[in-house]
Short mmCIF file of C-alpha atoms in Angstrom, two decimals:
data_model
loop_
_atom_site.label_atom_id
_atom_site.label_comp_id
_atom_site.label_asym_id
_atom_site.label_seq_id
_atom_site.Cartn_x
_atom_site.Cartn_y
_atom_site.Cartn_z
CA MET A 1 -20.44 -25.86 -8.76
CA GLU A 2 -22.94 -26.21 -5.92
CA ASN A 3 -25.55 -23.45 -6.09
CA ARG A 4 -25.71 -21.60 -2.77
CA VAL A 5 -27.99 -18.65 -3.50
CA LYS A 6 -31.09 -18.33 -1.32
CA LYS A 7 -34.34 -16.69 -2.32
CA ALA A 8 -34.89 -13.61 -0.18
CA GLY A 9 -38.15 -12.27 -1.58
CA VAL A 10 -39.65 -10.61 -4.62
CA ALA A 11 -39.14 -7.19 -6.17
CA LYS A 12 -42.09 -5.67 -8.00
CA LEU A 13 -41.39 -3.57 -11.06
CA GLU A 14 -43.96 -1.60 -12.97
CA VAL A 15 -43.18 -1.11 -16.66
CA ALA A 16 -45.63 0.51 -19.06
CA GLY A 17 -48.53 -0.17 -16.72
CA LYS A 18 -47.58 -3.83 -16.20
CA VAL A 19 -46.33 -5.10 -12.81
CA VAL A 20 -43.86 -7.99 -12.86
CA ASP A 21 -42.35 -9.97 -10.02
CA LEU A 22 -38.57 -10.34 -10.05
CA PRO A 23 -36.87 -12.85 -7.69
CA VAL A 24 -34.53 -11.44 -5.03
CA TYR A 25 -31.62 -13.61 -3.91
CA GLU A 26 -29.11 -13.35 -1.07
CA GLY A 27 -25.57 -14.65 -0.91
CA THR A 28 -23.44 -15.49 2.11
CA VAL A 29 -22.56 -11.82 2.68
CA GLY A 30 -23.01 -8.65 0.68
CA PRO A 31 -25.98 -6.96 -1.00
CA ASN A 32 -28.96 -8.95 -2.22
CA VAL A 33 -29.48 -9.16 -5.97
CA ILE A 34 -32.56 -8.78 -8.16
CA ASP A 35 -32.72 -11.40 -10.90
CA VAL A 36 -33.58 -9.60 -14.16
CA SER A 37 -32.72 -12.52 -16.47
CA LYS A 38 -36.37 -12.85 -17.55
CA LEU A 39 -37.13 -9.14 -17.65
CA TYR A 40 -37.11 -8.94 -21.45
CA ALA A 41 -39.37 -11.95 -21.82
CA GLN A 42 -41.82 -10.47 -19.31
CA THR A 43 -41.75 -6.78 -20.31
CA GLY A 44 -39.93 -6.38 -23.62
CA HIS A 45 -37.38 -4.14 -21.86
CA PHE A 46 -33.66 -4.50 -21.14
CA THR A 47 -31.75 -2.90 -18.28
CA LEU A 48 -29.06 -0.26 -18.96
CA ASP A 49 -26.00 -0.26 -16.68
CA PRO A 50 -22.88 1.31 -18.28
CA GLY A 51 -19.77 -0.27 -16.80
CA PHE A 52 -21.94 -2.92 -15.11
CA THR A 53 -21.54 -1.08 -11.79
CA SER A 54 -24.86 -2.38 -10.43
CA THR A 55 -25.08 -5.67 -12.31
CA GLY A 56 -23.98 -9.09 -11.10
CA SER A 57 -22.84 -11.35 -13.95
CA CYS A 58 -22.45 -14.59 -12.04
CA GLU A 59 -22.55 -16.48 -8.77
CA SER A 60 -19.05 -16.96 -7.34
CA GLN A 61 -17.55 -18.58 -4.25
CA ILE A 62 -13.97 -17.38 -4.73
CA THR A 63 -13.50 -13.78 -3.62
CA TYR A 64 -15.61 -11.28 -1.69
CA ILE A 65 -15.00 -7.54 -1.39
CA ASP A 66 -16.81 -5.10 0.92
CA GLY A 67 -15.58 -1.76 -0.36
CA GLU A 68 -17.37 0.24 2.32
CA GLN A 69 -15.70 -1.69 5.15
CA GLY A 70 -12.38 -2.29 3.42
CA ILE A 71 -12.67 -6.10 3.45
CA LEU A 72 -11.16 -8.59 1.00
CA LEU A 73 -11.77 -12.31 1.53
CA HIS A 74 -10.47 -15.28 -0.47
CA ARG A 75 -12.70 -18.32 0.15
CA GLY A 76 -13.64 -16.63 3.45
CA TYR A 77 -10.08 -15.87 4.63
CA PRO A 78 -9.06 -12.18 5.10
CA ILE A 79 -6.23 -11.11 2.83
CA ASP A 80 -4.13 -9.71 5.69
CA GLN A 81 -4.22 -13.05 7.55
CA LEU A 82 -3.24 -14.94 4.41
CA CYS A 83 -0.33 -12.58 3.72
CA ASP A 84 0.86 -12.79 7.32
CA LYS A 85 0.59 -16.56 7.83
CA SER A 86 0.56 -18.16 4.38
CA ASN A 87 2.30 -17.96 0.99
CA PHE A 88 1.37 -17.61 -2.64
CA MET A 89 1.42 -21.31 -3.47
CA GLU A 90 -0.96 -22.13 -0.62
CA LEU A 91 -3.22 -19.29 -1.76
CA CYS A 92 -3.17 -20.73 -5.29
CA TYR A 93 -4.31 -24.08 -3.94
CA LEU A 94 -7.05 -22.35 -1.92
CA LEU A 95 -8.38 -20.39 -4.90
CA LEU A 96 -8.31 -23.39 -7.22
CA ASN A 97 -9.74 -25.98 -4.82
CA GLY A 98 -11.90 -24.02 -2.40
CA LYS A 99 -10.08 -25.08 0.75
CA LEU A 100 -6.67 -24.85 2.40
CA PRO A 101 -4.46 -27.90 1.71
CA GLU A 102 -3.26 -30.54 4.12
CA LYS A 103 0.53 -30.94 4.21
CA THR A 104 0.52 -33.88 1.78
CA GLN A 105 -1.83 -32.03 -0.61
CA TYR A 106 0.35 -28.93 -0.50
CA ASP A 107 3.53 -30.89 -1.20
CA ALA A 108 1.90 -32.70 -4.13
CA PHE A 109 0.59 -29.41 -5.55
CA LEU A 110 3.99 -27.77 -5.23
CA LYS A 111 5.66 -30.71 -6.96
CA GLU A 112 3.15 -30.60 -9.80
CA VAL A 113 3.63 -26.87 -10.37
CA LYS A 114 7.42 -27.23 -10.41
CA HIS A 115 7.14 -30.07 -12.91
CA HIS A 116 5.63 -27.71 -15.50
CA THR A 117 7.82 -24.58 -15.19
CA LEU A 118 9.85 -25.15 -18.38
CA LEU A 119 8.72 -23.83 -21.76
CA HIS A 120 8.77 -25.78 -25.01
CA THR A 121 12.03 -24.87 -26.78
CA GLN A 122 10.11 -23.68 -29.83
CA GLN A 123 8.20 -21.22 -27.71
CA ASP A 124 11.42 -19.38 -26.92
CA ARG A 125 11.64 -18.58 -30.62
CA PHE A 126 8.47 -16.51 -30.34
CA PHE A 127 10.45 -13.75 -28.69
CA ASP A 128 12.80 -13.39 -31.66
CA GLY A 129 9.84 -12.08 -33.63
CA PHE A 130 9.45 -9.08 -31.34
CA ARG A 131 11.44 -5.88 -31.52
CA ARG A 132 13.83 -5.41 -28.60
CA ASP A 133 11.95 -2.27 -27.56
CA SER A 134 8.57 -4.02 -27.55
CA HIS A 135 6.47 -3.41 -24.45
CA PRO A 136 6.67 -6.52 -22.23
CA MET A 137 2.87 -6.63 -22.05
CA ALA A 138 2.70 -6.95 -25.83
CA MET A 139 5.05 -9.92 -25.66
CA LEU A 140 3.18 -11.46 -22.72
CA THR A 141 -0.17 -11.22 -24.52
CA GLY A 142 1.23 -12.98 -27.59
CA ALA A 143 3.23 -15.59 -25.67
CA VAL A 144 0.31 -16.63 -23.43
CA GLY A 145 -2.07 -16.88 -26.37
CA GLY A 146 0.57 -18.79 -28.30
CA MET A 147 0.68 -21.50 -25.64
CA ALA A 148 -2.67 -22.71 -26.97
CA ALA A 149 -0.77 -23.98 -30.03
CA PHE A 150 1.37 -26.23 -27.81
CA TYR A 151 -1.47 -27.62 -25.71
CA PRO A 152 -4.47 -27.93 -28.06
CA ASN A 153 -6.19 -30.65 -25.99
CA THR A 154 -7.07 -28.12 -23.29
CA VAL A 155 -9.60 -26.51 -25.62
CA GLY A 156 -12.22 -29.21 -24.94
CA ASN A 157 -13.18 -27.84 -21.50
CA GLU A 158 -15.24 -31.00 -20.83
CA ASP A 159 -12.44 -33.07 -19.28
CA PRO A 160 -11.83 -31.96 -15.66
CA ALA A 161 -8.40 -33.63 -15.55
CA GLU A 162 -7.27 -31.83 -18.70
CA ARG A 163 -8.58 -28.51 -17.39
CA LYS A 164 -6.76 -29.05 -14.09
CA LEU A 165 -3.52 -29.76 -15.95
CA GLY A 166 -4.04 -26.63 -18.07
CA SER A 167 -4.52 -24.59 -14.89
CA ILE A 168 -1.27 -25.93 -13.41
CA ARG A 169 0.59 -25.24 -16.65
CA LEU A 170 -0.53 -21.62 -16.74
CA ILE A 171 0.44 -20.96 -13.11
CA ALA A 172 3.77 -22.77 -13.56
CA LYS A 173 4.82 -21.24 -16.88
CA MET A 174 3.69 -17.66 -16.38
CA PRO A 175 6.77 -16.71 -14.29
CA THR A 176 9.04 -18.23 -16.93
CA ILE A 177 7.31 -16.28 -19.71
CA ALA A 178 7.28 -13.06 -17.68
CA ALA A 179 10.98 -13.32 -16.87
CA ARG A 180 11.75 -13.92 -20.55
CA CYS A 181 9.84 -10.75 -21.47
CA MET A 182 12.13 -8.81 -19.16
CA LYS A 183 15.36 -10.52 -20.25
CA TYR A 184 14.52 -10.03 -23.92
CA THR A 185 14.06 -6.26 -23.57
CA MET A 186 17.36 -6.09 -21.66
CA GLY A 187 19.22 -8.08 -24.33
CA GLN A 188 20.22 -10.76 -21.84
CA ARG A 189 20.25 -14.54 -22.16
CA PHE A 190 17.17 -16.36 -20.90
CA VAL A 191 17.50 -18.10 -17.52
CA ASP A 192 15.67 -21.41 -17.09
CA PRO A 193 13.76 -22.19 -13.90
CA LEU A 194 15.41 -23.89 -10.93
CA ASN A 195 12.87 -26.13 -9.25
CA LYS A 196 14.81 -26.32 -6.00
CA LEU A 197 13.74 -22.71 -5.39
CA SER A 198 10.37 -21.46 -4.20
CA TYR A 199 7.93 -19.91 -6.68
CA SER A 200 8.97 -16.33 -5.87
CA GLU A 201 12.68 -17.15 -5.50
CA ASN A 202 12.63 -18.90 -8.86
CA PHE A 203 11.04 -15.90 -10.53
CA LEU A 204 13.58 -13.46 -9.09
CA ASN A 205 16.40 -15.76 -10.18
CA MET A 206 15.06 -15.95 -13.74
CA CYS A 207 14.77 -12.13 -13.84
CA PHE A 208 18.02 -11.02 -12.24
CA SER A 209 20.63 -13.78 -12.43
CA VAL A 210 23.24 -13.78 -15.20
CA SER A 211 25.60 -16.49 -16.35
CA ALA A 212 28.70 -14.48 -15.47
CA GLU A 213 28.22 -14.44 -11.70
CA GLU A 214 26.33 -15.94 -8.78
CA TYR A 215 23.01 -14.39 -7.81
CA ASP A 216 22.15 -14.43 -4.12
CA ILE A 217 18.42 -14.25 -3.50
CA ASN A 218 17.59 -11.86 -0.68
CA PRO A 219 14.94 -13.57 1.50
CA VAL A 220 13.30 -10.20 2.28
CA LEU A 221 12.85 -9.53 -1.44
CA ALA A 222 11.59 -13.06 -2.06
CA ARG A 223 8.99 -12.64 0.68
CA ALA A 224 8.02 -9.22 -0.72
CA MET A 225 7.59 -10.73 -4.17
CA ASP A 226 5.44 -13.50 -2.68
CA ARG A 227 3.24 -10.94 -0.92
CA PHE A 228 2.91 -8.93 -4.11
CA PHE A 229 1.64 -12.04 -5.87
CA MET A 230 -0.80 -12.77 -3.03
CA LEU A 231 -2.18 -9.23 -2.97
CA HIS A 232 -2.91 -9.37 -6.70
CA ALA A 233 -4.10 -12.99 -6.99
CA ASP A 234 -7.82 -12.26 -7.40
CA HIS A 235 -10.15 -9.32 -6.99
CA GLU A 236 -13.68 -10.43 -7.76
CA GLN A 237 -15.33 -9.54 -11.11
CA ASN A 238 -12.97 -6.78 -12.28
CA ALA A 239 -12.44 -5.83 -15.93
CA SER A 240 -9.78 -8.44 -16.78
CA THR A 241 -11.50 -11.26 -14.87
CA SER A 242 -14.80 -10.46 -16.56
CA THR A 243 -12.93 -10.49 -19.88
CA VAL A 244 -11.54 -13.97 -19.17
CA ARG A 245 -15.00 -15.26 -18.24
CA LEU A 246 -16.59 -13.67 -21.31
CA ALA A 247 -13.97 -15.05 -23.69
CA ALA A 248 -14.15 -18.52 -22.14
CA SER A 249 -17.97 -18.51 -22.25
CA SER A 250 -17.75 -19.00 -26.02
CA GLY A 251 -15.78 -22.21 -25.54
CA ALA A 252 -12.48 -20.57 -26.49
CA HIS A 253 -9.21 -22.20 -25.49
CA PRO A 254 -8.52 -21.33 -21.82
CA PHE A 255 -5.05 -20.03 -22.68
CA ALA A 256 -6.61 -17.69 -25.26
CA ALA A 257 -9.13 -16.52 -22.66
CA VAL A 258 -6.32 -15.74 -20.22
CA ALA A 259 -4.43 -13.91 -22.99
CA ALA A 260 -7.56 -11.75 -23.41
CA GLY A 261 -7.37 -11.02 -19.69
CA VAL A 262 -3.71 -10.02 -20.05
CA ALA A 263 -4.65 -7.60 -22.84
CA CYS A 264 -7.41 -6.05 -20.72
CA LEU A 265 -5.09 -5.70 -17.73
CA TRP A 266 -2.65 -3.69 -19.86
CA GLY A 267 -4.87 -0.61 -19.60
CA PRO A 268 -3.61 2.19 -17.31
CA SER A 269 -6.99 2.32 -15.57
CA HIS A 270 -6.53 -1.31 -14.48
CA GLY A 271 -3.14 -3.00 -14.27
CA GLY A 272 -1.03 0.05 -15.09
CA ALA A 273 -2.13 2.08 -12.07
CA ASN A 274 1.00 1.49 -9.98
CA GLU A 275 3.20 2.65 -12.86
CA ALA A 276 1.12 5.83 -13.09
CA ALA A 277 1.39 6.40 -9.32
CA LEU A 278 5.18 6.02 -9.42
CA ARG A 279 5.46 8.41 -12.39
CA GLN A 280 3.46 10.96 -10.44
CA MET A 281 5.70 10.71 -7.37
CA ARG A 282 8.74 11.13 -9.62
CA ALA A 283 7.14 14.21 -11.17
CA ILE A 284 6.54 15.73 -7.73
CA GLY A 285 10.19 15.08 -6.96
CA SER A 286 10.51 16.20 -3.36
CA VAL A 287 8.42 16.81 -0.24
CA ASP A 288 8.60 20.61 -0.55
CA LYS A 289 6.74 20.39 -3.89
CA ILE A 290 3.76 18.53 -2.38
CA PRO A 291 1.72 21.58 -1.19
CA GLU A 292 1.59 23.01 -4.70
CA PHE A 293 0.74 19.60 -6.13
CA VAL A 294 -2.11 19.13 -3.63
CA ARG A 295 -3.40 22.61 -4.50
CA GLN A 296 -3.55 21.62 -8.17
CA VAL A 297 -5.33 18.35 -7.33
CA LYS A 298 -8.02 20.31 -5.47
CA ASP A 299 -8.40 22.89 -8.23
CA PRO A 300 -11.47 21.95 -10.33
CA ALA A 301 -9.96 23.77 -13.30
CA SER A 302 -6.83 21.58 -13.16
CA ASP A 303 -6.48 18.23 -14.94
CA ILE A 304 -4.07 16.92 -12.27
CA ARG A 305 -5.37 13.75 -10.59
CA LEU A 306 -4.05 12.03 -7.46
CA MET A 307 -2.83 8.61 -8.58
CA GLY A 308 -2.67 5.67 -6.18
CA PHE A 309 -5.55 6.97 -4.08
CA GLY A 310 -9.16 5.85 -4.18
CA HIS A 311 -10.57 2.78 -5.87
CA ARG A 312 -13.56 1.84 -7.99
CA VAL A 313 -14.61 -0.64 -5.30
CA TYR A 314 -13.04 0.45 -2.02
CA LYS A 315 -14.60 3.43 -0.25
CA ASN A 316 -12.40 2.81 2.76
CA TYR A 317 -8.72 1.99 3.27
CA ASP A 318 -7.71 -0.73 0.80
CA PRO A 319 -6.78 -3.71 3.03
CA ARG A 320 -4.06 -4.65 0.57
CA ALA A 321 -2.43 -1.23 0.98
CA THR A 322 -1.73 -1.87 4.67
CA VAL A 323 0.23 -5.02 3.83
CA MET A 324 1.97 -3.29 0.92
CA GLN A 325 3.04 -0.34 3.09
CA LYS A 326 4.65 -2.66 5.64
CA THR A 327 6.34 -4.61 2.85
CA CYS A 328 7.62 -1.39 1.29
CA HIS A 329 9.47 -0.42 4.49
CA GLU A 330 10.93 -3.93 4.82
CA VAL A 331 12.26 -3.88 1.26
CA LEU A 332 13.78 -0.41 1.45
CA GLU A 333 15.44 -1.23 4.78
CA ALA A 334 16.86 -4.49 3.41
CA LEU A 335 18.27 -2.59 0.42
CA ASP A 336 19.48 0.33 2.58
CA MET A 337 17.19 2.70 0.67
CA LYS A 338 15.24 4.24 3.56
CA ASP A 339 15.99 7.70 2.14
CA HIS A 340 14.32 6.75 -1.15
CA PRO A 341 12.91 10.05 -2.48
CA GLN A 342 9.69 8.48 -3.75
CA LEU A 343 9.03 6.93 -0.32
CA LYS A 344 9.37 10.31 1.37
CA VAL A 345 6.94 11.81 -1.13
CA ALA A 346 4.60 8.87 -0.65
CA MET A 347 4.60 9.11 3.14
CA GLU A 348 3.91 12.84 3.11
CA LEU A 349 1.19 12.48 0.48
CA GLU A 350 -0.45 9.78 2.57
CA ARG A 351 -0.22 11.89 5.75
CA ILE A 352 -1.86 14.87 4.05
CA ALA A 353 -4.54 12.81 2.32
CA LEU A 354 -5.57 11.07 5.55
CA GLN A 355 -5.98 14.41 7.36
CA ASP A 356 -7.13 16.84 4.68
CA GLU A 357 -10.91 17.32 4.66
CA TYR A 358 -11.00 17.42 0.86
CA PHE A 359 -9.58 13.88 0.53
CA VAL A 360 -11.33 12.50 3.62
CA THR A 361 -14.80 13.57 2.45
CA LYS A 362 -14.12 12.05 -0.97
CA LYS A 363 -12.79 8.87 0.73
CA LEU A 364 -9.55 9.00 -1.25
CA TYR A 365 -7.47 6.51 0.72
CA PRO A 366 -4.20 4.95 -0.52
CA ASN A 367 -4.74 1.80 -2.56
CA VAL A 368 -2.46 -1.14 -3.28
CA ASP A 369 -0.85 0.64 -6.25
CA PHE A 370 0.39 3.50 -4.09
CA TYR A 371 3.30 1.54 -2.58
CA SER A 372 3.75 -1.36 -4.98
CA GLY A 373 5.46 0.75 -7.64
CA ILE A 374 8.10 1.90 -5.13
CA ILE A 375 8.73 -1.71 -4.08
CA LEU A 376 9.10 -3.02 -7.62
CA GLU A 377 11.41 -0.20 -8.69
CA ALA A 378 13.60 -0.70 -5.61
CA MET A 379 13.85 -4.41 -6.42
CA GLY A 380 15.16 -3.55 -9.89
CA PHE A 381 12.14 -4.04 -12.15
CA PRO A 382 11.68 -1.51 -14.99
CA THR A 383 8.31 0.24 -14.90
CA THR A 384 7.26 -1.49 -18.13
CA MET A 385 7.34 -4.79 -16.21
CA PHE A 386 4.94 -3.70 -13.45
CA THR A 387 1.79 -4.82 -15.26
CA VAL A 388 3.48 -8.05 -16.33
CA LEU A 389 4.01 -8.88 -12.65
CA PHE A 390 0.37 -8.07 -11.97
CA ALA A 391 -0.67 -10.48 -14.76
CA LEU A 392 1.60 -13.18 -13.38
CA ALA A 393 -0.04 -12.88 -9.96
CA ARG A 394 -3.59 -12.62 -11.32
CA THR A 395 -3.24 -15.79 -13.46
CA VAL A 396 -4.42 -18.04 -10.63
CA GLY A 397 -7.47 -15.84 -10.12
CA TRP A 398 -8.31 -15.87 -13.82
CA VAL A 399 -7.94 -19.65 -13.97
CA SER A 400 -10.02 -20.18 -10.82
CA GLN A 401 -12.78 -17.92 -12.11
CA LEU A 402 -12.71 -19.57 -15.54
CA ASN A 403 -13.01 -23.05 -14.06
CA GLU A 404 -15.82 -21.96 -11.77
CA MET A 405 -17.72 -20.54 -14.72
CA LEU A 406 -17.31 -23.73 -16.75
CA ASP A 407 -18.62 -25.78 -13.80
CA ASP A 408 -21.65 -23.51 -13.32
CA PRO A 409 -24.70 -24.95 -15.13
CA THR A 410 -26.44 -21.54 -15.13
CA GLN A 411 -23.71 -19.87 -17.21
CA LYS A 412 -24.06 -19.38 -20.95
CA ILE A 413 -22.22 -17.45 -23.63
CA GLY A 414 -22.00 -13.80 -22.65
CA ARG A 415 -24.20 -11.45 -24.68
CA PRO A 416 -24.65 -7.95 -23.20
CA ARG A 417 -27.50 -5.85 -24.58
CA GLN A 418 -27.55 -2.20 -25.66
CA ILE A 419 -29.77 0.77 -26.23
CA TYR A 420 -29.49 1.74 -29.87
CA THR A 421 -29.39 5.49 -30.65
CA GLY A 422 -28.25 5.39 -34.28
CA GLU A 423 -30.32 6.02 -37.38
CA ALA A 424 -33.60 4.22 -37.84
CA GLN A 425 -34.04 2.00 -40.91
CA ARG A 426 -33.51 3.94 -44.13
CA ASP A 427 -33.83 3.16 -47.84
CA TYR A 428 -30.59 2.82 -49.70
CA VAL A 429 -29.96 5.36 -52.48
CA PRO A 430 -27.39 4.32 -55.13
CA ILE A 431 -24.28 6.49 -55.31
CA SER A 432 -25.19 7.61 -58.85
CA ALA A 433 -28.40 9.18 -57.56
CA ARG A 434 -26.92 11.04 -54.57
#
């Protein structure tokens, strides 16, 4: 990876009476960074940053977020423009290769992805080892990690061609695995991919078609699914992406590193947020119950939180939420579900939150999870599948970030530091003498 950071000056830090100079670097856009990589060698001190909220772990050229302005760029392109004019497969090419494809490049990429959609027949047997009521994310974590047993050559990391093939395999096979997770919990027969269909159409067909009857793919739903994938493709150095990078930094098999990302995404504070937002709207039930709910949210003595609003990064309107809101209306209209009770609750909650001083001052704007749960439920996905769909979409981001890290000569095995507050060294006393 070509290094693009520019030196912007020097920061002086005084520690225990000693002044040290720390390099300051600037990127293309965004805040400058202070390089503290040699701080310990110079001062004998580490930095402490719980949650890494003020610490940059890497240089990246893939995704940029300005949370204050509500901006999300992939390789420089705004997410709303990509969702309006492009599709998920073109976005995958962009994230992986750093540029938009020419027509011949796009066609070749599409053909290569479709060539690798099938699973090894033995891999289907993995699912028989799970209980029927297993959470789909548990199955997805195991199935993705298990792919490393079928493609052991990818572990080398040194061969660019092998790594590229591994990237294609992950993107191609993840919809097949995800659809099998859903079919297995429903007790239905697995549906193999149909390569004549688009990426999103193929996934919907594998999830919802049955052998007993024809399944007609609604183009509005296929486009909505494609947008969902695009809106979740990558999001800078979030928890699951950082997990993938950290796992891969040890030289672990890329499929195992991605499985670690799947496991991290499972958490309700990360990938499960849209499921939590939908549960909350169900609990509210109807528009007339919203005033009492809002009163409880404002009450400092209450443990009620407003789900689907606010974001760790965005302190403005989440740009993905605008696209998701439009998509939500398109889906519900196509399915003749405009009177969907959760949508009415969602619209009124959004109206109140955007006008109420309490929410405005706290910058609690709707995020992408606010509407996505309604869309997925309307399309027929069980709530347990929501995070699986997120993982499917995020796979290309994980793979792109992993490859970028492996190509970066400055990266090394991750090893965060700590401040130790346990007992100091003590002498051991045998149990007979205690």
